[in-house]
mmCIF file of C-alpha atoms in Angstrom:
data_model
loop_
_atom_site.group_PDB
_atom_site.id
_atom_site.type_symbol
_atom_site.label_atom_id
_atom_site.label_comp_id
_atom_site.label_asym_id
_atom_site.label_seq_id
_atom_site.Cartn_x
_atom_site.Cartn_y
_atom_site.Cartn_z
ATOM 1 C CA ARG X 1 -9.909 -63.651 140.975
ATOM 2 C CA PHE X 2 -11.587 -60.689 138.458
ATOM 3 C CA GLU X 3 -14.187 -62.174 135.971
ATOM 4 C CA SER X 4 -15.257 -60.147 132.934
ATOM 5 C CA ASN X 5 -18.912 -59.641 132.284
ATOM 6 C CA MET X 6 -18.371 -58.519 128.703
ATOM 7 C CA TYR X 7 -19.583 -61.813 127.050
ATOM 8 C CA SER X 8 -22.654 -62.326 129.597
ATOM 9 C CA LEU X 9 -26.226 -61.916 128.317
ATOM 10 C CA SER X 10 -26.966 -58.518 130.381
ATOM 11 C CA GLY X 11 -23.468 -57.071 129.069
ATOM 12 C CA ARG X 12 -24.402 -57.930 125.431
ATOM 13 C CA LEU X 13 -27.974 -56.614 125.870
ATOM 14 C CA GLN X 14 -26.702 -53.285 127.493
ATOM 15 C CA ALA X 15 -23.917 -52.918 124.785
ATOM 16 C CA VAL X 16 -26.751 -53.320 122.026
ATOM 17 C CA PHE X 17 -29.189 -50.865 124.060
ATOM 18 C CA PHE X 18 -26.842 -48.084 124.481
ATOM 19 C CA HIS X 19 -25.380 -48.465 120.792
ATOM 20 C CA SER X 20 -29.018 -48.372 119.549
ATOM 21 C CA LEU X 21 -29.623 -45.423 121.786
ATOM 22 C CA LEU X 22 -26.489 -43.517 120.200
ATOM 23 C CA VAL X 23 -27.481 -44.051 116.905
ATOM 24 C CA LEU X 24 -30.980 -42.701 117.454
ATOM 25 C CA ALA X 25 -29.782 -39.694 119.259
ATOM 26 C CA GLY X 26 -27.498 -39.124 116.137
ATOM 27 C CA LEU X 27 -30.330 -39.540 113.665
ATOM 28 C CA ALA X 28 -32.642 -36.913 115.530
ATOM 29 C CA ILE X 29 -29.709 -34.569 115.535
ATOM 30 C CA ALA X 30 -29.375 -35.002 111.800
ATOM 31 C CA ASN X 31 -33.063 -34.480 111.563
ATOM 32 C CA VAL X 32 -32.733 -31.307 113.236
ATOM 33 C CA LEU X 33 -29.915 -30.022 111.179
ATOM 34 C CA THR X 34 -31.586 -31.002 107.874
ATOM 35 C CA THR X 35 -34.487 -28.500 108.581
ATOM 36 C CA ILE X 36 -32.542 -25.473 109.703
ATOM 37 C CA PHE X 37 -32.095 -23.982 106.163
ATOM 38 C CA LEU X 38 -35.678 -24.762 104.927
ATOM 39 C CA ASP X 39 -37.868 -21.881 103.924
ATOM 40 C CA SER X 40 -40.665 -21.845 106.675
ATOM 41 C CA GLN X 41 -42.787 -18.682 105.475
ATOM 42 C CA PRO X 42 -46.351 -19.387 104.948
ATOM 43 C CA GLU X 43 -48.473 -17.491 102.513
ATOM 44 C CA VAL X 44 -51.020 -15.565 104.760
ATOM 45 C CA GLN X 45 -53.599 -13.025 104.004
ATOM 46 C CA ILE X 46 -56.133 -11.677 106.634
ATOM 47 C CA ARG X 47 -58.717 -9.082 106.647
ATOM 48 C CA PHE X 48 -60.780 -7.440 109.079
ATOM 49 C CA GLY X 49 -64.588 -8.276 108.215
ATOM 50 C CA GLY X 50 -66.797 -6.301 110.413
ATOM 51 C CA ILE X 51 -68.172 -5.768 113.880
ATOM 52 C CA ASN X 52 -71.043 -7.734 115.096
ATOM 53 C CA ARG X 53 -71.156 -6.151 118.392
ATOM 54 C CA PHE X 54 -69.057 -3.604 120.403
ATOM 55 C CA ASP X 55 -70.625 -2.777 123.675
ATOM 56 C CA ASN X 56 -69.542 -1.560 127.484
ATOM 57 C CA GLN X 57 -70.011 -4.553 129.950
ATOM 58 C CA GLY X 58 -71.533 -2.286 132.590
ATOM 59 C CA ILE X 59 -70.702 -4.256 135.629
ATOM 60 C CA GLN X 60 -67.128 -4.803 134.931
ATOM 61 C CA ASP X 61 -66.948 -1.163 133.023
ATOM 62 C CA SER X 62 -65.064 -3.070 130.209
ATOM 63 C CA GLU X 63 -65.308 -3.123 126.556
ATOM 64 C CA ARG X 64 -66.288 -6.256 124.321
ATOM 65 C CA VAL X 65 -65.978 -6.505 120.477
ATOM 66 C CA TYR X 66 -67.326 -9.536 118.650
ATOM 67 C CA PHE X 67 -66.160 -9.174 114.857
ATOM 68 C CA THR X 68 -65.556 -11.419 111.832
ATOM 69 C CA PHE X 69 -62.523 -11.710 109.449
ATOM 70 C CA ASP X 70 -61.282 -13.452 106.340
ATOM 71 C CA LEU X 71 -58.173 -15.529 106.486
ATOM 72 C CA GLU X 72 -56.313 -17.553 103.701
ATOM 73 C CA ALA X 73 -53.380 -19.278 104.847
ATOM 74 C CA ASP X 74 -51.111 -21.915 103.011
ATOM 75 C CA LEU X 75 -48.830 -23.598 105.784
ATOM 76 C CA THR X 76 -47.285 -25.951 103.373
ATOM 77 C CA PRO X 77 -43.703 -24.497 103.606
ATOM 78 C CA VAL X 78 -43.912 -24.869 107.568
ATOM 79 C CA PHE X 79 -44.267 -28.456 107.270
ATOM 80 C CA ASN X 80 -41.440 -30.776 106.716
ATOM 81 C CA TRP X 81 -40.331 -34.270 107.990
ATOM 82 C CA ASN X 82 -39.474 -33.015 111.415
ATOM 83 C CA THR X 83 -42.921 -31.392 112.080
ATOM 84 C CA LYS X 84 -45.315 -32.782 114.893
ATOM 85 C CA GLN X 85 -48.162 -30.067 114.826
ATOM 86 C CA LEU X 86 -48.694 -26.323 114.691
ATOM 87 C CA PHE X 87 -50.695 -24.040 116.878
ATOM 88 C CA VAL X 88 -51.962 -21.044 115.029
ATOM 89 C CA TRP X 89 -53.866 -18.075 116.295
ATOM 90 C CA VAL X 90 -55.151 -14.857 115.261
ATOM 91 C CA SER X 91 -54.129 -11.848 118.060
ATOM 92 C CA ALA X 92 -55.830 -8.683 118.000
ATOM 93 C CA GLU X 93 -53.297 -5.961 119.087
ATOM 94 C CA PHE X 94 -53.859 -2.203 120.244
ATOM 95 C CA GLU X 95 -52.228 0.498 122.176
ATOM 96 C CA ASN X 96 -53.478 2.601 125.070
ATOM 97 C CA ASP X 97 -52.186 5.174 127.609
ATOM 98 C CA LYS X 98 -51.726 2.314 130.090
ATOM 99 C CA SER X 99 -49.856 -0.033 128.183
ATOM 100 C CA LYS X 100 -47.775 0.453 125.037
ATOM 101 C CA SER X 101 -48.753 -3.011 123.819
ATOM 102 C CA ASN X 102 -51.725 -5.053 124.128
ATOM 103 C CA ALA X 103 -52.453 -8.316 122.792
ATOM 104 C CA VAL X 104 -55.760 -10.451 122.926
ATOM 105 C CA VAL X 105 -55.831 -14.109 121.395
ATOM 106 C CA VAL X 106 -59.195 -14.040 119.243
ATOM 107 C CA TRP X 107 -58.974 -17.374 117.277
ATOM 108 C CA ASP X 108 -56.765 -20.465 117.537
ATOM 109 C CA LYS X 109 -56.277 -24.009 116.144
ATOM 110 C CA ILE X 110 -54.121 -26.965 116.457
ATOM 111 C CA ILE X 111 -53.205 -28.574 113.083
ATOM 112 C CA PRO X 112 -51.648 -31.822 113.379
ATOM 113 C CA ARG X 113 -49.503 -33.449 110.759
ATOM 114 C CA TYR X 114 -51.226 -34.952 107.573
ATOM 115 C CA LYS X 115 -54.377 -33.000 108.475
ATOM 116 C CA GLY X 116 -54.430 -30.354 105.741
ATOM 117 C CA TYR X 117 -52.094 -27.443 105.520
ATOM 118 C CA LYS X 118 -54.224 -24.593 104.116
ATOM 119 C CA ILE X 119 -56.596 -22.605 106.108
ATOM 120 C CA SER X 120 -59.667 -20.762 104.451
ATOM 121 C CA LEU X 121 -62.059 -18.828 106.655
ATOM 122 C CA LYS X 122 -64.704 -16.711 105.234
ATOM 123 C CA ASP X 123 -66.512 -14.414 107.854
ATOM 124 C CA GLN X 124 -65.215 -16.199 110.566
ATOM 125 C CA LYS X 125 -66.303 -14.964 114.204
ATOM 126 C CA ASN X 126 -63.713 -14.464 116.794
ATOM 127 C CA LYS X 127 -63.629 -17.456 119.008
ATOM 128 C CA TYR X 128 -62.625 -15.473 121.818
ATOM 129 C CA VAL X 129 -63.926 -12.002 122.927
ATOM 130 C CA LEU X 130 -61.850 -8.849 122.188
ATOM 131 C CA TYR X 131 -61.827 -7.632 125.789
ATOM 132 C CA ASP X 132 -60.430 -4.137 127.070
ATOM 133 C CA PRO X 133 -60.786 -3.539 130.737
ATOM 134 C CA ASN X 134 -59.367 -0.082 130.506
ATOM 135 C CA ARG X 135 -62.231 0.853 127.811
ATOM 136 C CA THR X 136 -59.845 2.662 125.457
ATOM 137 C CA LEU X 137 -61.084 0.687 122.282
ATOM 138 C CA ARG X 138 -63.206 3.412 120.471
ATOM 139 C CA ASN X 139 -61.448 5.358 117.947
ATOM 140 C CA ASN X 140 -58.635 2.914 118.170
ATOM 141 C CA GLU X 141 -56.418 1.299 115.681
ATOM 142 C CA VAL X 142 -56.641 -2.902 116.253
ATOM 143 C CA THR X 143 -54.302 -4.682 114.215
ATOM 144 C CA LEU X 144 -55.179 -8.472 113.433
ATOM 145 C CA LYS X 145 -51.818 -10.897 113.245
ATOM 146 C CA PHE X 146 -51.625 -14.512 112.090
ATOM 147 C CA HIS X 147 -48.987 -16.191 114.601
ATOM 148 C CA TRP X 148 -48.055 -19.980 114.474
ATOM 149 C CA ASP X 149 -45.808 -22.050 116.947
ATOM 150 C CA PHE X 150 -44.083 -24.883 115.134
ATOM 151 C CA MET X 151 -43.787 -27.958 117.438
ATOM 152 C CA PRO X 152 -41.045 -30.376 116.098
ATOM 153 C CA ILE X 153 -40.700 -34.201 116.522
ATOM 154 C CA PHE X 154 -37.366 -33.404 117.908
ATOM 155 C CA GLY X 155 -35.478 -29.848 118.480
ATOM 156 C CA MET X 156 -36.584 -26.538 119.401
ATOM 157 C CA ASN X 157 -39.926 -25.056 118.876
ATOM 158 C CA TYR X 158 -40.062 -21.761 117.249
ATOM 159 C CA GLN X 159 -42.569 -19.162 116.597
ATOM 160 C CA GLY X 160 -43.639 -17.068 113.540
ATOM 161 C CA GLN X 161 -46.009 -14.035 112.346
ATOM 162 C CA LYS X 162 -46.973 -13.035 109.129
ATOM 163 C CA GLY X 163 -49.820 -11.168 107.715
ATOM 164 C CA GLU X 164 -51.610 -8.620 109.420
ATOM 165 C CA THR X 165 -54.557 -5.837 108.450
ATOM 166 C CA GLU X 166 -55.404 -2.931 110.829
ATOM 167 C CA TYR X 167 -58.996 -1.550 111.615
ATOM 168 C CA ARG X 168 -60.146 1.694 113.078
ATOM 169 C CA MET X 169 -62.926 0.901 115.880
ATOM 170 C CA PRO X 170 -65.815 3.201 115.896
ATOM 171 C CA GLY X 171 -66.380 6.041 118.091
ATOM 172 C CA SER X 172 -69.566 4.736 119.564
ATOM 173 C CA TYR X 173 -70.737 1.417 120.611
ATOM 174 C CA ILE X 174 -72.547 -1.081 118.139
ATOM 175 C CA THR X 175 -75.391 -3.503 119.641
ATOM 176 C CA GLN X 176 -77.069 -6.037 118.039
ATOM 177 C CA THR X 177 -80.399 -3.824 117.925
ATOM 178 C CA ASN X 178 -77.991 -1.077 116.048
ATOM 179 C CA GLN X 179 -77.126 -3.694 113.527
ATOM 180 C CA GLN X 180 -80.691 -4.849 112.808
ATOM 181 C CA GLN X 181 -81.721 -1.008 112.391
ATOM 182 C CA LYS X 182 -78.891 -0.469 109.913
ATOM 183 C CA SER X 183 -79.906 -3.508 107.862
ATOM 184 C CA LYS X 184 -83.588 -2.394 107.628
#
């Protein structure tokens, strides 16, 4: 004889669990759909400050640059009810004969939800060195760009880029002793 388990305790718990799971999936999809058409372009201003040190690393035969920059960014439009956190970074990009595009991350930060959506940096030193193993930075254009990576609670990650500034690197190296002599 066939007995139905539809009214047993385990059958009822399973039905409630899967119904709840289906409702949560529907709410998550609705959450993503409500954020698709939101304007998510932050206001960004970035400016190259100056070079602290630009030298040749003799052993590895490469160039290193330590510099400062100013950054004003209002990330409020990027944050919404589906935002978990933002990963923001500044890249230094340049071209040379060996590679059409070179990008080096020189500063980054993780901005969690509810932790302030504005960045104001003045004379910020690069967190990571601008490094060129091909020694092509002298007299080359370097572009600083602000990027962000949106990490949602549910849905797809996406990246954006806004705000950039260009700077022509000097034709000769700048060491700390050169900087001290210039300031005297």
